[in-house]
Coordinates of N, CA, C and O and ligand atoms in Angstrom, one line a residue:
X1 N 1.4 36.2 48.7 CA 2.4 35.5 47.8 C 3.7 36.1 47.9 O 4.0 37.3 47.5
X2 N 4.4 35.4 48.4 CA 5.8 36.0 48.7 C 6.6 35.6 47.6 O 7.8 36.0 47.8
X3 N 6.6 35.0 46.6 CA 8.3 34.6 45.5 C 7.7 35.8 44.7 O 6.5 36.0 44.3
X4 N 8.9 36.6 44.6 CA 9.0 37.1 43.1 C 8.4 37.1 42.2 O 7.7 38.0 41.7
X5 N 8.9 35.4 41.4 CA 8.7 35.3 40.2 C 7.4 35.1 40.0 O 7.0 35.4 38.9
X6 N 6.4 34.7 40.9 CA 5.2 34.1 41.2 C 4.1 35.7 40.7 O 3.2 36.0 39.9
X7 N 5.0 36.6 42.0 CA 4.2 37.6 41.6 C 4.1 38.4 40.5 O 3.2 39.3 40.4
X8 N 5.5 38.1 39.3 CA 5.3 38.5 38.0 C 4.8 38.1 37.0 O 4.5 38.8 36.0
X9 N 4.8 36.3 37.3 CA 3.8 35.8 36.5 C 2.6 36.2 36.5 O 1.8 36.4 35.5
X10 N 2.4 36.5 37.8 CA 0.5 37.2 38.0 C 0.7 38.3 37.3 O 0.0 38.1 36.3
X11 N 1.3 39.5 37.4 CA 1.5 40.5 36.9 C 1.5 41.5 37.7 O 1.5 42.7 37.5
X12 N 1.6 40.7 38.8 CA 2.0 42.0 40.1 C 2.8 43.2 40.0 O 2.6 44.4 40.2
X13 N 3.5 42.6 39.6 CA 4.7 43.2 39.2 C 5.5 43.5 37.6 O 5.2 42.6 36.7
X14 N 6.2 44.4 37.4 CA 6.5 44.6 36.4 C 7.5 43.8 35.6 O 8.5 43.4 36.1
X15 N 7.2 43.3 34.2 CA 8.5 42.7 33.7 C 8.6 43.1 32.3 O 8.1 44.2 31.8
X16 N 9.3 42.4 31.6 CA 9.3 43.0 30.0 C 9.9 42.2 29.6 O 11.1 41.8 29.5
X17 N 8.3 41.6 29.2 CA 7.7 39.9 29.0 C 8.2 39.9 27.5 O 8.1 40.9 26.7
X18 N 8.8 38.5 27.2 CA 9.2 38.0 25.8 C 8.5 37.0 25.0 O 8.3 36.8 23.8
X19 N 8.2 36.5 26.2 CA 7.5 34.8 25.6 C 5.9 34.6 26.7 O 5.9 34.8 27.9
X20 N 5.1 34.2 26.2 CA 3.9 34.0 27.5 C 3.3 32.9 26.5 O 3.3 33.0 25.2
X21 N 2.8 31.8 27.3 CA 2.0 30.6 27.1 C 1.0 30.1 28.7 O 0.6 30.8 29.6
X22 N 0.7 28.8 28.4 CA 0.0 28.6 30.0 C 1.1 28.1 30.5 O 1.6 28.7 31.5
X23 N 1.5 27.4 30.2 CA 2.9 27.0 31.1 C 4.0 27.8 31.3 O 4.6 27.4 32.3
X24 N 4.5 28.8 30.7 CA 5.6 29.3 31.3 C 5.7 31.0 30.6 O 4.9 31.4 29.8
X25 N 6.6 31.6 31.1 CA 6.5 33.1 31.0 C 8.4 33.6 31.4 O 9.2 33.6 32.3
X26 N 8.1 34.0 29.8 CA 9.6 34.6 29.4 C 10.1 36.2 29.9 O 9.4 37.1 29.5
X27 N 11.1 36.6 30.8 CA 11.3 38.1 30.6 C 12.6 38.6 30.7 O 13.6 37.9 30.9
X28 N 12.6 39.6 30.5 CA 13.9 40.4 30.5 C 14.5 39.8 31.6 O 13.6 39.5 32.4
X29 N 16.0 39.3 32.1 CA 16.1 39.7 33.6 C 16.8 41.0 33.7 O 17.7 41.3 32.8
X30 N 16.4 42.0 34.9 CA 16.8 42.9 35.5 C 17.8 43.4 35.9 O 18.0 44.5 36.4
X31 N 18.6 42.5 35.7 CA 20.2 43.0 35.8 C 21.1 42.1 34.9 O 21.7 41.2 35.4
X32 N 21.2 42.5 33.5 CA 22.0 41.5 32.5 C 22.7 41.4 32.7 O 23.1 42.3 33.3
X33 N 23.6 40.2 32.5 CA 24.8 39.6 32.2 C 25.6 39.4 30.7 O 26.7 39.1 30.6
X34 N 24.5 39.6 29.7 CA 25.1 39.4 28.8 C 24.1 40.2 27.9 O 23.0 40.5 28.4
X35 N 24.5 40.6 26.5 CA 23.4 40.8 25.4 C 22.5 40.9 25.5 O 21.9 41.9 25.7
X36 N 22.3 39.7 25.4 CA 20.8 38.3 25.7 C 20.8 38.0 27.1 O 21.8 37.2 27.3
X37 N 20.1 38.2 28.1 CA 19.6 37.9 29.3 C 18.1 37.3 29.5 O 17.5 37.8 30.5
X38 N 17.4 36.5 28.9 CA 15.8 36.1 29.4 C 15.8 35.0 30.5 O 16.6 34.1 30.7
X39 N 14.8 35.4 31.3 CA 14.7 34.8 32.1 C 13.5 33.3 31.7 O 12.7 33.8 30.9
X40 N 13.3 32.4 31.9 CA 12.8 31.4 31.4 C 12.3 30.9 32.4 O 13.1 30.3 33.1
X41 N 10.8 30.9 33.0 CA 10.0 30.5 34.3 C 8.8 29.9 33.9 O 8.1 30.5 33.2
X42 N 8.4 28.6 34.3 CA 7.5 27.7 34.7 C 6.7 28.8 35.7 O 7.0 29.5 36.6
X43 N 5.2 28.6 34.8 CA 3.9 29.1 36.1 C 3.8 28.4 37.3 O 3.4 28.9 38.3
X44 N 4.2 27.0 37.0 CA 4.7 26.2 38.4 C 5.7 26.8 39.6 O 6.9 27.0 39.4
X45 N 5.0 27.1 40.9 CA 6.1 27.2 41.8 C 6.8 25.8 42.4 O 6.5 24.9 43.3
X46 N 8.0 26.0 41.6 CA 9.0 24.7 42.0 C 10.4 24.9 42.4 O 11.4 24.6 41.7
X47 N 10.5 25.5 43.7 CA 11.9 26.2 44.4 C 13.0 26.0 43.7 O 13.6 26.8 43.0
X48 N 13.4 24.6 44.0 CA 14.8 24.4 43.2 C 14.4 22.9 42.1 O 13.3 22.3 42.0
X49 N 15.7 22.6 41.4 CA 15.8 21.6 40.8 C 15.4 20.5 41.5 O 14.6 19.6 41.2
X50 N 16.2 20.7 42.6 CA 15.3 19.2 43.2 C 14.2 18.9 43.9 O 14.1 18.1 44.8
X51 N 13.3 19.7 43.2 CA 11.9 19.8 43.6 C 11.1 19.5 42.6 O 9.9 19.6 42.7
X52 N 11.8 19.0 41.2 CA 11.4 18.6 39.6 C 11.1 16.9 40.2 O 11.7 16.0 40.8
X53 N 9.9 17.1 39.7 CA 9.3 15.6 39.8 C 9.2 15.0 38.0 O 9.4 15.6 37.0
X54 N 9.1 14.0 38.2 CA 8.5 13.3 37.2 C 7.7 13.9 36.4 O 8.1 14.1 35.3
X55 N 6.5 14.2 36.8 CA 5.2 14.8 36.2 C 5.6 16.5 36.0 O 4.8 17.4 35.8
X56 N 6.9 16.8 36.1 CA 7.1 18.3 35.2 C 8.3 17.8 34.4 O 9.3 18.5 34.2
X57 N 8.2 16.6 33.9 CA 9.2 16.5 32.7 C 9.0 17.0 31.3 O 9.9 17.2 30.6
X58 N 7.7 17.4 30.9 CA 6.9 17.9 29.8 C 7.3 19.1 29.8 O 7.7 19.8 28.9
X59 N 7.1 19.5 31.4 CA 7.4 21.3 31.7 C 8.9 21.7 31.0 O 9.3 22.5 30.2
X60 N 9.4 20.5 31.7 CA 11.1 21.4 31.4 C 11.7 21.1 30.2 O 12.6 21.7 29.7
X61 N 11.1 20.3 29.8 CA 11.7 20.5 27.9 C 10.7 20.8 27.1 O 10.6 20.5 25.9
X62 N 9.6 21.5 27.8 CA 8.9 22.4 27.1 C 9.8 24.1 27.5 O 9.7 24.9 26.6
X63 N 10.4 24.3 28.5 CA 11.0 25.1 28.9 C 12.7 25.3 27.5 O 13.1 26.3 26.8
X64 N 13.1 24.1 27.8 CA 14.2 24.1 26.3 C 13.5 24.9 25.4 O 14.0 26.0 25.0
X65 N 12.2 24.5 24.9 CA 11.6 24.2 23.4 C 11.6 26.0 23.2 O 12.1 26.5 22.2
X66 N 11.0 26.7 24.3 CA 10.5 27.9 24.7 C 12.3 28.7 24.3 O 12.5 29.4 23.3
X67 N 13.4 28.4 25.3 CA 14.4 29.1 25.1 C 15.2 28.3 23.9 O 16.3 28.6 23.6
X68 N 14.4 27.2 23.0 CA 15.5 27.7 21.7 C 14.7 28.6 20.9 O 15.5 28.9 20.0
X69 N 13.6 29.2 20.6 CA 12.9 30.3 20.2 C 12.8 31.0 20.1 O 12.4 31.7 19.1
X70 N 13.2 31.4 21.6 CA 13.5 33.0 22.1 C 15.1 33.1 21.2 O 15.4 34.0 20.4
X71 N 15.9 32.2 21.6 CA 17.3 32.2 20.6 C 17.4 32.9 19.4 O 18.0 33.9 19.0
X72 N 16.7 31.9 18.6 CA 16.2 32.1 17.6 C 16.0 33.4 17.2 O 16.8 34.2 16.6
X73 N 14.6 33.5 17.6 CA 14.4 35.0 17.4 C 15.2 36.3 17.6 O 15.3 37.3 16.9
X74 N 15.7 36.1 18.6 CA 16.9 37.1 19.3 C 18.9 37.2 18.3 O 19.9 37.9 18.4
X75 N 18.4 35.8 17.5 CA 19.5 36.1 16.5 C 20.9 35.3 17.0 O 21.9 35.1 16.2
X76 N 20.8 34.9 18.0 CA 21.9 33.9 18.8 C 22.1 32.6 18.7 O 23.2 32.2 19.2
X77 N 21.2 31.8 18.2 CA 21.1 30.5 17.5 C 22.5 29.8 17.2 O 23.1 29.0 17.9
X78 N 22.8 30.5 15.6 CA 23.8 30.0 15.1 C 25.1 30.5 15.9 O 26.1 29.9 15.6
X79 N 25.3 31.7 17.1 CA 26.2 32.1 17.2 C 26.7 30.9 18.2 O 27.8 30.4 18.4
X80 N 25.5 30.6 18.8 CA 25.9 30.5 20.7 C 25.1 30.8 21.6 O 24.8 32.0 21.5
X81 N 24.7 30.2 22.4 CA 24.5 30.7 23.9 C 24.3 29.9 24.9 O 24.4 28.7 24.5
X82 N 24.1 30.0 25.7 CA 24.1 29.7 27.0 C 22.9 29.4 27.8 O 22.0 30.3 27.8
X83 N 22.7 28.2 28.5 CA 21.7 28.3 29.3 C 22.0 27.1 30.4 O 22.4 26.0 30.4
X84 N 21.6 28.1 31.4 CA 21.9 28.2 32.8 C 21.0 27.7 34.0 O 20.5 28.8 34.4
X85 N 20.7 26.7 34.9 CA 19.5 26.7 36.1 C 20.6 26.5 36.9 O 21.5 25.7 36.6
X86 N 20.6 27.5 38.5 CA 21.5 27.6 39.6 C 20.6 26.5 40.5 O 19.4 26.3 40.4
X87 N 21.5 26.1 41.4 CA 20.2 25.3 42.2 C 21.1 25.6 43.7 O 22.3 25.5 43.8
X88 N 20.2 26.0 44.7 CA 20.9 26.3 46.1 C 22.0 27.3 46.2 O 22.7 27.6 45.2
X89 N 22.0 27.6 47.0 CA 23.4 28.7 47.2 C 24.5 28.8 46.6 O 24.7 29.8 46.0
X90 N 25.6 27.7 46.5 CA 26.8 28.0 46.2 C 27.1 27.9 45.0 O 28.2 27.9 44.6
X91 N 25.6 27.9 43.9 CA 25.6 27.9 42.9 C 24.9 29.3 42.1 O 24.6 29.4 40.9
X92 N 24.7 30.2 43.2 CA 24.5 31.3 43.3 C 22.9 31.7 43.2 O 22.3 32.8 43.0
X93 N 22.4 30.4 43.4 CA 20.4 30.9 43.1 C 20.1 31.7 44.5 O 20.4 31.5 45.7
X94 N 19.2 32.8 43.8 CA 18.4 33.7 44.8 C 17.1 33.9 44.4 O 16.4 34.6 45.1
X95 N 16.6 33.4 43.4 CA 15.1 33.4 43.7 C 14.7 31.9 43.6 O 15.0 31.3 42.6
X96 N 14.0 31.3 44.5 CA 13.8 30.0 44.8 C 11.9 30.0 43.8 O 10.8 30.1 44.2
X97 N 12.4 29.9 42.8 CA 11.2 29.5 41.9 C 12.3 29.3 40.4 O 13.1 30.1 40.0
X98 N 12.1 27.9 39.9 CA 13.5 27.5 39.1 C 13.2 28.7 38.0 O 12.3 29.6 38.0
X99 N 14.2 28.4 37.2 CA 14.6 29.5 36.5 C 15.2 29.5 35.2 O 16.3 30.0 35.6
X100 N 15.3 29.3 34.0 CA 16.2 28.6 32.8 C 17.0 30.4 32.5 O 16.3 31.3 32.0
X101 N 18.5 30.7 32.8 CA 18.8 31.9 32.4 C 19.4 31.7 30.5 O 20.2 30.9 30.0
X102 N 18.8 32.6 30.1 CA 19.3 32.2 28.5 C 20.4 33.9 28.3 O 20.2 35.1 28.3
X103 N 21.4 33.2 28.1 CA 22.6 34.1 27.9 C 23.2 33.9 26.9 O 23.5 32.7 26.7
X104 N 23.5 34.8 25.8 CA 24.1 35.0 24.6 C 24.6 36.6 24.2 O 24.7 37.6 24.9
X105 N 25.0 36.6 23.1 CA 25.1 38.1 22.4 C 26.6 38.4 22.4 O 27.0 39.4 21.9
X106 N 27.6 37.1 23.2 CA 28.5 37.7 23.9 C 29.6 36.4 24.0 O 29.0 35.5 24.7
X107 N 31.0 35.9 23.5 CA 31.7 34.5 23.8 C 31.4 35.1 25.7 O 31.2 36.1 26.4
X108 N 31.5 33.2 25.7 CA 31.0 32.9 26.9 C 32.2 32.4 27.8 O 33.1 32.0 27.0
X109 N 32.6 32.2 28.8 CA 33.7 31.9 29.2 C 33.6 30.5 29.6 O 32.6 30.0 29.1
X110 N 34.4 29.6 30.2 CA 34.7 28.5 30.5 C 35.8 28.1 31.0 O 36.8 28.2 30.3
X111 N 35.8 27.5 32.6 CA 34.7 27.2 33.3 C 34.2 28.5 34.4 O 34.8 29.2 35.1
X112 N 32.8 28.4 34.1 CA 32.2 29.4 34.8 C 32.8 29.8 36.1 O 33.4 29.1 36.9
X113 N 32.5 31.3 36.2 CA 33.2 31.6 37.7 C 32.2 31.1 39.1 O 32.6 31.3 40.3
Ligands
LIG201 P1 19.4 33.2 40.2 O1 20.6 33.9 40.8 O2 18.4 32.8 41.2 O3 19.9 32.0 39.3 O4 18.8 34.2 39.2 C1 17.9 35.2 39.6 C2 17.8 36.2 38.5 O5 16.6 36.9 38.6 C3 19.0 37.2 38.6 O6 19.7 37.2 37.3 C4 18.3 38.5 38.8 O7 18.9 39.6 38.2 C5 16.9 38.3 38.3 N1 15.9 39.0 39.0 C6 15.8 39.2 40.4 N2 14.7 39.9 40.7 C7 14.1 40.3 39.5 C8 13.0 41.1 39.1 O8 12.3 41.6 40.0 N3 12.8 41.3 37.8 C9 13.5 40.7 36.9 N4 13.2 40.9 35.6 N5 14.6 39.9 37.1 C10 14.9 39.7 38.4
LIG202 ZN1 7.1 31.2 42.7

């Protein structure tokens, strides 16, 4: 099993997990960008956005449903935040298993660099 995220959902690997269900599994990410950094991942391996079919539309706004929660609880709700899926290169994605980044804690800039 070569993705990453694949192998942290298994628990291969180390994370510092926020949210877990069958469908998807919340964690810290590893190099914050803001406050609030969780990473927001589908047990589904599904590289990029455009590999979202039909039949994971339940997934991904089960995915929303998951990061307004984590929000919530994290206290960023009412302030603000941010949420983020990079798709291919020039949009800066490097782990090809999609990804919902939830960023808060912090004003946010506009338009993104
Ligand atoms: P992308 O650039 O693909 O949108 O986001 C990938 C994110 O995954 C980055 O923010 C990066 O810091 C995070 N990341 C990469 N490898 C690991 C890891 O092994 N553990 C955790 N917790 N986050 C990771
Ligand atoms: Zn994967």
């Amino acid at each position: 099993m070569s993705c990453i995220f694949c192998r942290i959902i298994e628990k291969r690997l180390s994370s510092r997990g926020v949210y877990e269900d069958d469908r998807v599994y919340a964690f810290e990410d590893i190099n914050p960008q803001a406050p609030v950094h969780t990473l927001i991942v589908p047990k589904k391996h599904i590289p990029t956005i455009l590999d979202v079919s039909e039949e994971d539309n339940e997934l991904i706004g089960h995915m929303f449903q998951v990061a307004n929660r984590i929000a919530i609880e994290k206290g960023i709700a009412d302030r603000g935040f941010r949420l983020v899926m990079n798709c291919n290169h020039e949009s800066g994605q490097t782990v090809f298993h999609i990804h919902l980044h939830l960023l808060g804690g912090r004003p946010m800039h506009w338009p993104p660099g």
